[in-house]
Coordinates of C-alpha atoms in Angstrom, one line a residue:
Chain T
X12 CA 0.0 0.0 0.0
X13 CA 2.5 2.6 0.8
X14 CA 4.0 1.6 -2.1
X15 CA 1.4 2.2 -4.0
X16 CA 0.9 5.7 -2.5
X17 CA 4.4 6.5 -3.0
X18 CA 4.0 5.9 -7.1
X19 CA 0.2 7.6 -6.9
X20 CA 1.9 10.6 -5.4
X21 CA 4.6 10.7 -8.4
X22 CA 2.3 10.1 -10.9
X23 CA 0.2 12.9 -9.5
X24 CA 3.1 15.5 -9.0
X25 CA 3.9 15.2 -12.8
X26 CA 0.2 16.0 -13.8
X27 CA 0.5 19.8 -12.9
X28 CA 3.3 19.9 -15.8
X29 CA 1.1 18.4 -18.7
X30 CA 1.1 21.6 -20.2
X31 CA 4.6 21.6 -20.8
X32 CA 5.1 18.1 -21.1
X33 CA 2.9 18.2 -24.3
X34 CA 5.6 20.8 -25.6
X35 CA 8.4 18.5 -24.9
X36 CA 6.3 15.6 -26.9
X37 CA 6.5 17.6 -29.8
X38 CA 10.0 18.2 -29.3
X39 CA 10.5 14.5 -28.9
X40 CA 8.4 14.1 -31.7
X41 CA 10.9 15.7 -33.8
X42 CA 14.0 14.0 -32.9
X43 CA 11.9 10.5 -34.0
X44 CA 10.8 12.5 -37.2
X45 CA 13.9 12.9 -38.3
X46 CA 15.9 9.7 -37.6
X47 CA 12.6 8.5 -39.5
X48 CA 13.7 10.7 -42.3
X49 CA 17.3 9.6 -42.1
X50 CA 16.2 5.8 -42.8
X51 CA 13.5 6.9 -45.6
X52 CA 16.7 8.9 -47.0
X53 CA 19.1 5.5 -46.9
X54 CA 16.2 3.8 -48.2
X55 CA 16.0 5.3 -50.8
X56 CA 19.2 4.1 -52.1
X57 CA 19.6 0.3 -50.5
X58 CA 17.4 -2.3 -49.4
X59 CA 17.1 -2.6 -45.3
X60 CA 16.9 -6.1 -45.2
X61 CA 14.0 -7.8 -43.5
X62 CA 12.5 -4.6 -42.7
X63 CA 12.7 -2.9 -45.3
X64 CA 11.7 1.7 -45.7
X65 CA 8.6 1.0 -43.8
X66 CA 10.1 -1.2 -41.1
X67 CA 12.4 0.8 -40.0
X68 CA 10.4 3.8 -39.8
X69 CA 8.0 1.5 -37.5
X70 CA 11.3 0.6 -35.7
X71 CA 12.4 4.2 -35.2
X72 CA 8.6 5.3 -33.9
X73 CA 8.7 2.6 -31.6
X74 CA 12.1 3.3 -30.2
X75 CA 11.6 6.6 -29.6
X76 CA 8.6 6.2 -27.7
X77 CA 9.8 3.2 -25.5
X78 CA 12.3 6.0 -24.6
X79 CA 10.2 8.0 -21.9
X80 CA 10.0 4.7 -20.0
X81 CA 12.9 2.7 -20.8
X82 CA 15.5 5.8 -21.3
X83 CA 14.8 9.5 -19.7
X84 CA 14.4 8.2 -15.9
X85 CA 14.9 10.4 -13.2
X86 CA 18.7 11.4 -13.4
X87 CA 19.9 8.9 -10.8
X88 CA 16.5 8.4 -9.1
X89 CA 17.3 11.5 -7.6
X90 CA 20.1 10.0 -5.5
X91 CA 22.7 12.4 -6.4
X92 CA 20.8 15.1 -5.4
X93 CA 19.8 14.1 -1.9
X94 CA 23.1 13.2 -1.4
X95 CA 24.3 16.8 -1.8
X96 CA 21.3 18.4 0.2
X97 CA 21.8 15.7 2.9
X98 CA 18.6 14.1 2.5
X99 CA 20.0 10.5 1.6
X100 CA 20.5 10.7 5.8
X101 CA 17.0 10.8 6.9
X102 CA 16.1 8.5 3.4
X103 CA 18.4 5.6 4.7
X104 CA 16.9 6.1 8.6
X105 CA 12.9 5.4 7.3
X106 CA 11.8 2.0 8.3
X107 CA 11.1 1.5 4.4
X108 CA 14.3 -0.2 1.9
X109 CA 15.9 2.5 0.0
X110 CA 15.8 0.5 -3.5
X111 CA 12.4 -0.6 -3.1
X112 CA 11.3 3.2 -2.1
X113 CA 12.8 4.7 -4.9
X114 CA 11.7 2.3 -7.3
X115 CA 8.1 2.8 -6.1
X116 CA 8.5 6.4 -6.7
X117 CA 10.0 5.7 -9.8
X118 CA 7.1 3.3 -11.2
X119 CA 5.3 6.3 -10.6
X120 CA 7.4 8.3 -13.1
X121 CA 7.6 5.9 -15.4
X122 CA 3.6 5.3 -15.2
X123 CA 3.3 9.0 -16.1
X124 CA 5.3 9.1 -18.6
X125 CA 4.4 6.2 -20.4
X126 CA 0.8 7.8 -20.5
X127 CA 1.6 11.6 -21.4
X128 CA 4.3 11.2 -23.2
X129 CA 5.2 7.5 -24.4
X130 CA 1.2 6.8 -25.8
X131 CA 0.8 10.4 -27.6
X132 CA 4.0 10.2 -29.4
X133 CA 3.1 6.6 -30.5
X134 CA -0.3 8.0 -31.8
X135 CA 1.1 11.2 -33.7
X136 CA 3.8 8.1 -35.5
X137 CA 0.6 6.5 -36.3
X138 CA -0.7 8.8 -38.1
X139 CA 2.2 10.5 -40.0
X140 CA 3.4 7.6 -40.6
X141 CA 0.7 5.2 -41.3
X142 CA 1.7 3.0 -38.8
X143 CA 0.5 -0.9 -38.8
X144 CA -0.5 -2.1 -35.3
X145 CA 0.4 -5.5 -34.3
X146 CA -2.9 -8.1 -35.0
X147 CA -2.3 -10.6 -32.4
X148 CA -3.0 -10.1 -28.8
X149 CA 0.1 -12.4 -27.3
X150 CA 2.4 -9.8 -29.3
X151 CA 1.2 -7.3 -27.2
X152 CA 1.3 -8.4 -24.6
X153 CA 4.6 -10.2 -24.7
X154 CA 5.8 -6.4 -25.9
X155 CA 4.5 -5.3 -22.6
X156 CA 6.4 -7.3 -20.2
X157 CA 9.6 -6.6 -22.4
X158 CA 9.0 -3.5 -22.1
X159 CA 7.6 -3.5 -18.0
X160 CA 11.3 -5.4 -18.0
X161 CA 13.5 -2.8 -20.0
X162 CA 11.7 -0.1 -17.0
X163 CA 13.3 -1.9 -14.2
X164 CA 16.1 -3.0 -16.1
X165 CA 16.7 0.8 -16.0
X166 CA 15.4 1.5 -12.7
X167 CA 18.5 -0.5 -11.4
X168 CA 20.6 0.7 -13.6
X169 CA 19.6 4.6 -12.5
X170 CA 20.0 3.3 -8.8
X171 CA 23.3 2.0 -9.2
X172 CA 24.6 5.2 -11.0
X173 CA 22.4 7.2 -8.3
X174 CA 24.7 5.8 -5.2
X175 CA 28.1 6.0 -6.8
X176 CA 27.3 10.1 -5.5
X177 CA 28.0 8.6 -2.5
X178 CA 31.7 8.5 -3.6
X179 CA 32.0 10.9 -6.7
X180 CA 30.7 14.2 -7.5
X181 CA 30.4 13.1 -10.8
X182 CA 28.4 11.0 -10.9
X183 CA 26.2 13.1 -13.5
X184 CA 29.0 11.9 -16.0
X185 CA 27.7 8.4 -15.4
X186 CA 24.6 9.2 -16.6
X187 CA 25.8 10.6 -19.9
X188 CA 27.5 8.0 -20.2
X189 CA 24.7 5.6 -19.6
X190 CA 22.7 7.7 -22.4
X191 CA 25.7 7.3 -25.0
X192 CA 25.6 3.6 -24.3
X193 CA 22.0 3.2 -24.6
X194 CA 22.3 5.0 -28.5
X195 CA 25.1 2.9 -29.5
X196 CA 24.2 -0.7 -27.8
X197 CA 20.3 -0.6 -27.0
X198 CA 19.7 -0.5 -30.9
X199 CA 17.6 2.4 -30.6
X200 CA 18.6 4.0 -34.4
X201 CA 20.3 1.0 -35.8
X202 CA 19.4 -2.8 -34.9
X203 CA 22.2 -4.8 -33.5
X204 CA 22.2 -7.2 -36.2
X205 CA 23.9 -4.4 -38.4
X206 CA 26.6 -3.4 -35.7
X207 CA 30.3 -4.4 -36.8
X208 CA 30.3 -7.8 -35.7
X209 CA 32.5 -7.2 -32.8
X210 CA 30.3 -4.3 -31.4
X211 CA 27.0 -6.7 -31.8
X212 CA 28.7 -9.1 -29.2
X213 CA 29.7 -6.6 -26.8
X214 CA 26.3 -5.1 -27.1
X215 CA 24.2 -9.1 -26.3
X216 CA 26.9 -9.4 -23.1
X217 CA 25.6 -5.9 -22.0
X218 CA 21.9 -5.5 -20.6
X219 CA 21.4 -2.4 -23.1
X220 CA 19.7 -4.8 -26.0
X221 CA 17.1 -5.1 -23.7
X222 CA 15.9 -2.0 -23.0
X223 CA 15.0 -1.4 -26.7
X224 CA 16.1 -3.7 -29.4
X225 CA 14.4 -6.7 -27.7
X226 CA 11.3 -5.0 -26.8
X227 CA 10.9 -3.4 -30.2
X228 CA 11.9 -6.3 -32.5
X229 CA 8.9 -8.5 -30.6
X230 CA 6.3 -5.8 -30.7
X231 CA 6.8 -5.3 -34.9
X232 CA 6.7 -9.3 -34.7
X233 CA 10.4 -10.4 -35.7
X234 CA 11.0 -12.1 -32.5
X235 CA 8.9 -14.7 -30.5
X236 CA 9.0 -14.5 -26.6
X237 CA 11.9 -16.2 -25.9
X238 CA 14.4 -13.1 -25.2
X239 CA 12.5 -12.1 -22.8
X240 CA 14.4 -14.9 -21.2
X241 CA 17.4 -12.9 -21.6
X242 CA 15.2 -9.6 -19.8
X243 CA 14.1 -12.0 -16.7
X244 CA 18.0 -13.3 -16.1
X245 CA 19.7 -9.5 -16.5
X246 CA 16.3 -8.3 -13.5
X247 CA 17.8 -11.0 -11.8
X248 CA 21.0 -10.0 -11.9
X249 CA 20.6 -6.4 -11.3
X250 CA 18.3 -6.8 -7.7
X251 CA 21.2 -8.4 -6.6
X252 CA 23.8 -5.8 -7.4
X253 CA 21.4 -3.3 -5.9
X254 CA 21.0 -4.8 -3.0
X255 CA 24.4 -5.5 -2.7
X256 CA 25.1 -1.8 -3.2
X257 CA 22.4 -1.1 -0.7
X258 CA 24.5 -2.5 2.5
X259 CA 27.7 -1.1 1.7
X260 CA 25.1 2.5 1.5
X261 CA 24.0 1.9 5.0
X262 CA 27.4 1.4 6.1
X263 CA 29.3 4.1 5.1
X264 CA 26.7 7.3 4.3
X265 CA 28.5 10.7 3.4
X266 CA 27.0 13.6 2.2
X267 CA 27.9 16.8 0.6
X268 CA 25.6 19.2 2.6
X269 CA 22.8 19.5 4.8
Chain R
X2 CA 31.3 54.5 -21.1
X3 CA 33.4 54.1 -24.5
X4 CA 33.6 50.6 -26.2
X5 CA 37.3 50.6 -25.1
X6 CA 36.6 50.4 -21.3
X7 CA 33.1 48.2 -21.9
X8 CA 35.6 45.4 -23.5
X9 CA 37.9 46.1 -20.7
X10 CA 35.4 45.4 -18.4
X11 CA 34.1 42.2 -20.2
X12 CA 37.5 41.0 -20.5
X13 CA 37.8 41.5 -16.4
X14 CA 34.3 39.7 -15.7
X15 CA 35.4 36.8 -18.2
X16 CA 38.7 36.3 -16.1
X17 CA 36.8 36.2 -12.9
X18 CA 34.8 33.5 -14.4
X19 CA 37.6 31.2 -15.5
X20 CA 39.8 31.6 -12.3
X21 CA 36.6 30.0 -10.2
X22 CA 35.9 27.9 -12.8
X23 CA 39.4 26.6 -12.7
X24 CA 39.5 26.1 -8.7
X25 CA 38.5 22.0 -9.2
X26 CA 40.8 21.1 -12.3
X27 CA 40.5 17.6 -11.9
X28 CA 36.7 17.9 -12.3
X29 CA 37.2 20.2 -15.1
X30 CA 40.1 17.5 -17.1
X31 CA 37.5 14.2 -16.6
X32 CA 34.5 16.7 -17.6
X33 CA 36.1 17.5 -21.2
X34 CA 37.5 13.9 -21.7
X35 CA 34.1 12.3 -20.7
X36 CA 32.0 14.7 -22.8
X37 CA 34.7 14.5 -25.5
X38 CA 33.8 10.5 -25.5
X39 CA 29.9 11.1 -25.3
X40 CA 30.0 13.5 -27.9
X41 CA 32.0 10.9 -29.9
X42 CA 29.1 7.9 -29.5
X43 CA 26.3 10.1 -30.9
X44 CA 28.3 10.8 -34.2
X45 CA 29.5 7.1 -34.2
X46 CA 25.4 6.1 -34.1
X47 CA 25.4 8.1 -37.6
X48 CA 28.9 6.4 -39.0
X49 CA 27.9 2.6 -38.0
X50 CA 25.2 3.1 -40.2
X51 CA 27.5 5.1 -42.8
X52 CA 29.5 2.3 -42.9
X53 CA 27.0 -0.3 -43.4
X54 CA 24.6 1.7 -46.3
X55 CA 27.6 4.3 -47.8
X56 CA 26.3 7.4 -48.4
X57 CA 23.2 8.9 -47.2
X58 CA 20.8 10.7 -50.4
X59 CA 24.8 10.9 -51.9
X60 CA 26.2 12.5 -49.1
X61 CA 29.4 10.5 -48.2
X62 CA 30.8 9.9 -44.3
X63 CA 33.3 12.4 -44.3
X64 CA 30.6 15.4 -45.7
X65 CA 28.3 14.3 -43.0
X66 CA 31.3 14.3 -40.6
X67 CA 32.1 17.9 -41.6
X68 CA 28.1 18.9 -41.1
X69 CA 28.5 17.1 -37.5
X70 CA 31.9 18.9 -36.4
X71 CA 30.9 22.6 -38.2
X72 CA 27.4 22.4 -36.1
X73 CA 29.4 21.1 -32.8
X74 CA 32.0 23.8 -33.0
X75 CA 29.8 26.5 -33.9
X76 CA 27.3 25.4 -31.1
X77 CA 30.6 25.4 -28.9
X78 CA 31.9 29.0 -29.8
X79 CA 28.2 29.8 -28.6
X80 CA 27.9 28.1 -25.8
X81 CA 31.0 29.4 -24.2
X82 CA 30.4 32.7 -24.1
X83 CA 26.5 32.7 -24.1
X84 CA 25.8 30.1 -22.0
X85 CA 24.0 31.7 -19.6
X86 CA 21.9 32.9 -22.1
X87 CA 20.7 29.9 -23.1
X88 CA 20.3 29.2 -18.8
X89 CA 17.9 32.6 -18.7
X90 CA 15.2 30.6 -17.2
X91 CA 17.0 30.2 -13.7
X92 CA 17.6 33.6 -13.7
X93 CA 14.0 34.5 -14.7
X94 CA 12.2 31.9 -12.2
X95 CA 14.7 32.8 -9.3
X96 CA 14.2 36.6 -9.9
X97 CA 18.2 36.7 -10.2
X98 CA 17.8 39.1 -13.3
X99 CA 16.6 42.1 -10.8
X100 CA 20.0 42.0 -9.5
X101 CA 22.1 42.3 -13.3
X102 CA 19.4 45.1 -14.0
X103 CA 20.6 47.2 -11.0
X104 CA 24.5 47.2 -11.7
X105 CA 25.5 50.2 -14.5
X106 CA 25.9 48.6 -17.4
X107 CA 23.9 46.6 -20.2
X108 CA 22.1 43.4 -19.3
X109 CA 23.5 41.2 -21.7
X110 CA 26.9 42.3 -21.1
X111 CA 26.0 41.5 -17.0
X112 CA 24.5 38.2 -17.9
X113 CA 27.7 36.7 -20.6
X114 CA 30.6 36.7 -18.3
X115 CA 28.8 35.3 -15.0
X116 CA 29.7 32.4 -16.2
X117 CA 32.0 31.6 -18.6
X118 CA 31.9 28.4 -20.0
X119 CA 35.4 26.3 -21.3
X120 CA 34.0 23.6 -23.5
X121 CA 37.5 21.9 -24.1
X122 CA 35.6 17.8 -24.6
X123 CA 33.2 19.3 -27.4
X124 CA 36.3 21.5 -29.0
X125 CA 38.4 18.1 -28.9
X126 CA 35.2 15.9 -30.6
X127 CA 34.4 18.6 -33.1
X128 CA 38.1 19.0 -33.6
X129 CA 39.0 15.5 -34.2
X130 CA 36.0 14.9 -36.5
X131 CA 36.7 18.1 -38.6
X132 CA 40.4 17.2 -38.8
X133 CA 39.3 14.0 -39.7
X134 CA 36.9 14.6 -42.3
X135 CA 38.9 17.6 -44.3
X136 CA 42.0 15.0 -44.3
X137 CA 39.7 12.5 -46.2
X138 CA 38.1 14.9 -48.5
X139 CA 41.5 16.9 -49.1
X140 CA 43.1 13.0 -49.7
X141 CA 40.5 12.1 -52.6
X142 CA 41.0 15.5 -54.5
X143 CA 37.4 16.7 -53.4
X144 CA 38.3 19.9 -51.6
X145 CA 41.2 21.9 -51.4
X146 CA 43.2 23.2 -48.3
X147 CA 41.2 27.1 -49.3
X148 CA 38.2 25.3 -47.6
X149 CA 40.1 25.4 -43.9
X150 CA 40.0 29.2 -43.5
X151 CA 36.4 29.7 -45.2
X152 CA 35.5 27.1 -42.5
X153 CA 36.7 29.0 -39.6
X154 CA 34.4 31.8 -41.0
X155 CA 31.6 29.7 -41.3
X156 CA 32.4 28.5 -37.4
X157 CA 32.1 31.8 -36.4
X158 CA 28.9 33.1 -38.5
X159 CA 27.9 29.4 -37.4
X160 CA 28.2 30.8 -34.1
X161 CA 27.0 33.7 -34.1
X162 CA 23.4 32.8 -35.6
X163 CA 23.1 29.8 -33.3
X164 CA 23.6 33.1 -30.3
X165 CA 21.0 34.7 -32.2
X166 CA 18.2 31.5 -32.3
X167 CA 19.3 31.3 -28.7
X168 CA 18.7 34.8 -27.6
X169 CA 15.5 35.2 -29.4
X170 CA 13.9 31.8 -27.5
X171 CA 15.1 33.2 -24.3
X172 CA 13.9 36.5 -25.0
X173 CA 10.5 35.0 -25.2
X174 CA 10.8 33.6 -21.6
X175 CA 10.2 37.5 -20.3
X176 CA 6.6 36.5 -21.3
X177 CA 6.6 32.6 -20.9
X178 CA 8.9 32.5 -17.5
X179 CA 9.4 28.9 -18.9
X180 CA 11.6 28.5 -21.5
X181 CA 13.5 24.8 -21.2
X182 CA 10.7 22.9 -23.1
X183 CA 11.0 25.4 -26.1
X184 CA 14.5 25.4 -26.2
X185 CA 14.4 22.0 -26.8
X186 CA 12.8 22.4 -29.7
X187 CA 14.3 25.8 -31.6
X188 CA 18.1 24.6 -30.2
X189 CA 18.5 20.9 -29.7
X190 CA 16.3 19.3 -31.8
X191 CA 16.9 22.4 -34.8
X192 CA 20.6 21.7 -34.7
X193 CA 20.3 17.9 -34.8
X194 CA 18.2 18.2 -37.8
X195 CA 20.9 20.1 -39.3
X196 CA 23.9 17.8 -38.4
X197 CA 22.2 15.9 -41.5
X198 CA 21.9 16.8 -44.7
X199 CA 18.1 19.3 -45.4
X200 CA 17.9 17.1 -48.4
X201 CA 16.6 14.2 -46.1
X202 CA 13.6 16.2 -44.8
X203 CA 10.2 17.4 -46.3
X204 CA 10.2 20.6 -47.7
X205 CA 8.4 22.1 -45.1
X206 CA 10.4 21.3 -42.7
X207 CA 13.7 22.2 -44.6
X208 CA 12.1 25.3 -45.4
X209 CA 12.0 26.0 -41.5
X210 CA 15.2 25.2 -41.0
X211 CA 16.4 27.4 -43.7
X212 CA 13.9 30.7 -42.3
X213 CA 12.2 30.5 -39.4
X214 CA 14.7 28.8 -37.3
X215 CA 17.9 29.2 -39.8
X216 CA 20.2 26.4 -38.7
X217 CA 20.6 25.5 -42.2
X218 CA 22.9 28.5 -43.0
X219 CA 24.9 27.1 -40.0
X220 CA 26.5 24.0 -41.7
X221 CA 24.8 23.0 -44.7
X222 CA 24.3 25.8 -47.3
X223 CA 28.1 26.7 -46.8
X224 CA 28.7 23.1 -47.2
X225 CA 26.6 22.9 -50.7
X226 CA 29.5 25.5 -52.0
X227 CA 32.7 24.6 -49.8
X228 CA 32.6 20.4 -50.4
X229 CA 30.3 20.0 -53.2
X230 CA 30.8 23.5 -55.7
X231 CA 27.2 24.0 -55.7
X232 CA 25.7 27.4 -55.6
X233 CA 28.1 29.7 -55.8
X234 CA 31.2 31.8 -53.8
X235 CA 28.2 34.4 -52.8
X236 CA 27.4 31.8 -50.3
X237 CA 29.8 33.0 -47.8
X238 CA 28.6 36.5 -48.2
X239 CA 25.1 35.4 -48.0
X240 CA 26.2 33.7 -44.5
X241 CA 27.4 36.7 -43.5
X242 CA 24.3 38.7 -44.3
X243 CA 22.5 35.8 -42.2
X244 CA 24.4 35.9 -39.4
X245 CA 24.2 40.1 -39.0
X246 CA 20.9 40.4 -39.5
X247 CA 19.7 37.8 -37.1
X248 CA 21.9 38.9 -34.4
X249 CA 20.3 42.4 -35.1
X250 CA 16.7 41.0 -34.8
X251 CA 17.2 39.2 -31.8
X252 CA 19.2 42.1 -30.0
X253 CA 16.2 43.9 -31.0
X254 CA 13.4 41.7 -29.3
X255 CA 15.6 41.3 -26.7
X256 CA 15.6 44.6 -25.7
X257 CA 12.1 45.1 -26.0
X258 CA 11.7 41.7 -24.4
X259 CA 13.3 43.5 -21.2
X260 CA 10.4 46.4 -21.4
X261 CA 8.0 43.7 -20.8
X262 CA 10.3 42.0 -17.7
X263 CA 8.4 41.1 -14.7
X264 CA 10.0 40.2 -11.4
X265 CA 8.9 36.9 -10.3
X266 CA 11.8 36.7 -7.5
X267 CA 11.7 37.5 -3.9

């Protein structure tokens, strides 16, 4: 319940900014407009494989709406900051865990934006584009839990850049840095399979495939369920690391203000 | 005040601004190599798929390289010394602003200097990449070495009308308050459309691009001349002309913008 209340809340904070929310849509609107573009131009000239001009524009809208809930989470889950105001103190003292807090908050966020911001973008794609939806119901919904994967996936990932603060100041670098990754591994403007070889295997040892590519190659139907395999063993893998991360936290707690 | 001692002055502020800036040099060395390296991944995105298809609507990877560095150097020369410009929201939601209108001398001259920005990770990615992308288009006969100078004109006109699309969409913030969610649009996602050639987009949209929000005179029409001989040598001129006359519009609004100004500070 408190939980619940705490993503409720977060959700409901975000509502008194719809108005300029809608204005950053069309702004993100743009950006997937014109990587669209970019593959009509090279389309143009070659074939895109099993895609093919209209494929990849379907791949692009997708990508770039999966963003607001896969991709732009809060900036740390707002760790950094509470570290410098001193507020990671009192936040580690509440009888409540401090992953499973944030994360609540964070669901919240990603609720939000996956309503204002993820759904209207899809539509507008729909309709410049001429977007076809998937027919079968187990494509949606095995699209959904990639995708309810790819949010935690990045949830942890947000919470582990979050508490290196505790030891850097910039940690903010981090989270560029996780952004860069994310366009060159997560196969949000190019699919994996057209990576240099060597990249393509980096990129299927890393958990970035997963936030996008995996997600978006089931929902335009390329791919059965059977990566999400891939997304279940990488949530795995991440709870532990942030738990683990969460007792050395409690242990040794410094902060930058107060 | 003669010019003389308002560039004096200027010169002073900027100085101030470096030495604090400079008080955490690690921090400032693993900034610029880390956004050097970000930087780097976005225009890598663009070559892995260069390198896969060739050229994009007969543009070839180095052209697109030089559209990539131009824009990132000319938004660089900007940003350094009109970054708070582009950060005119903080000052106009924290009422800051009332305090730069009380000291004797113009606004914008207050504003620059308070904090002067040393980009030295972009300078090193668009660097690199222009380097880069001259060398391969000197190497297969396409250009000659006239094209380095008449580049860093275009830099600096680049510059100076990306100041100019900056100013104005602050400027608009004396009504707005809020100005982040438009800036995304009229600076970010303006000059990642033109890191690409206009050819790839609608015309409406290039046509936007090339008037309303001119990015296009940035990078790509002094391309069309400089790497591919289209048009002709009055492109540079025509720059030029750009560049002047929308600095002089958006000093203009500006200054009538600050009629309009409304504390909304303590």
């Amino acid at each position: 319940m408190l939980y619940f209340t705490l993503a409720s809340k977060a959700y409901s904070r975000n509502l008194q900014y719809r108005g300029a929310h809608m204005v950053h849509n069309l702004a993100s609107a743009m950006f997937g407009y014109m990587y669209a573009c970019l593959w009509i131009g090279i389309g143009a000239d070659h074939s895109l494989g099993e895609y093919g001009t209209q494929g990849m524009v379907s791949y692009i809208a997708f990508t770039q709406s999966s963003l607001w809930i896969s991709g732009f989470l809060t900036n740390g889950l707002g760790i950094p900051l509470t570290v410098r105001t001193g507020q990671i103190a009192l936040d580690l003292m509440r009888p409540v865990h401090l992953f499973t807090h944030l994360m609540a908050r964070e669901w919240g966020q990603i609720s939000y934006q996956f309503v204002y911001k993820s759904i209207p973008i899809y539509l507008l794609f729909s309709i410049v584009f001429s977007l076809q939806w998937p027919s079968e119901a187990s494509t949606l919904l095995f699209a959904a839990i990639g995708l309810a994967g790819a949010s935690y996936l990045s949830i942890c990932m947000n919470y582990i850049i979050g508490a290196t603060a505790m030891w850097t100041t910039e940690s903010s670098w981090l989270h560029w840095g996780n952004h860069a990754m994310m366009n060159l591994l997560a196969g949000f403007f190019i699919p994996l399979e057209w990576l240099p070889d060597w990249l393509e295997r980096i990129a299927w040892l890393s958990p970035y495939p997963f936030l996008l590519y995996v997600p978006t190659r089931i929902y335009l139907g390329y791919e059965n369920g059977s990566l999400l395999w891939g997304t279940l063993i990488w949530c795995v893998l991440m709870t532990f690391v942030c738990l683990a991360i969460t007792q050395v936290l409690r242990r040794k707690v410094e902060v930058q203000g107060g | 005040m003669k010019t003389t001692s308002w560039l004096t002055l200027y010169k002073m502020l900027i100085r101030t601004s470096i030495r604090s800036r400079m008080q955490y040099k690690f921090n400032f060395v693993m900034a610029s190599v880390l956004a050097a390296l970000i930087q780097i991944s976005e225009f890598l995105m663009v070559a892995l798929v260069l390198h896969k298809f060739g050229a994009i609507k007969g543009w070839s990877l180095h052209e697109i390289g030089y559209l990539f560095a131009i824009m990132t150097l000319s938004k660089t020369l900007y940003r350094t010394f009109g970054n708070e410009v582009h950060h005119l929201e903080k000052y106009l939601v924290g009422g800051e602003l009332d305090q730069l209108l009380t000291r004797p001398m113009p606004v914008l001259l207050a504003l620059l200097p308070q904090n002067f920005r040393i980009m030295a990770g972009e300078v090193l990615q668009g660097g690199f990449i222009l380097c880069w992308s001259l060398a391969g288009m000197m190497h297969s006969g396409q250009i000659g070495w006239t094209v380095i100078p008449f580049s860093l004109l275009v830099i600096l006109t680049g510059a100076i009308i990306l100041f100019s699309i900056g100013l104005a969409t602050a400027t608009l913030g004396f009504w707005t308050t809020r100005i982040e969610e438009l800036q995304t649009i009229t600076e970010d996602a303006a000059r990642t459309a033109a890191q690409y050639p206009l050819t790839l987009y609608p015309k409406w949209m290039s046509g936007i691009l090339l008037t309303v929000i001119p990015v296009g005179f940035v990078n790509y029409v002094p391309s069309l001349y400089l790497l591919r001989g289209e048009l002709g040598a009055w492109v540079l001129g025509a720059i030029i002309v750009v560049a002047v006359l929308s600095l002089a519009a958006s000093l203009r609004f500006w200054k009538f913008g600050l009629t309009k100004y409304q504390s909304t500070g303590s």
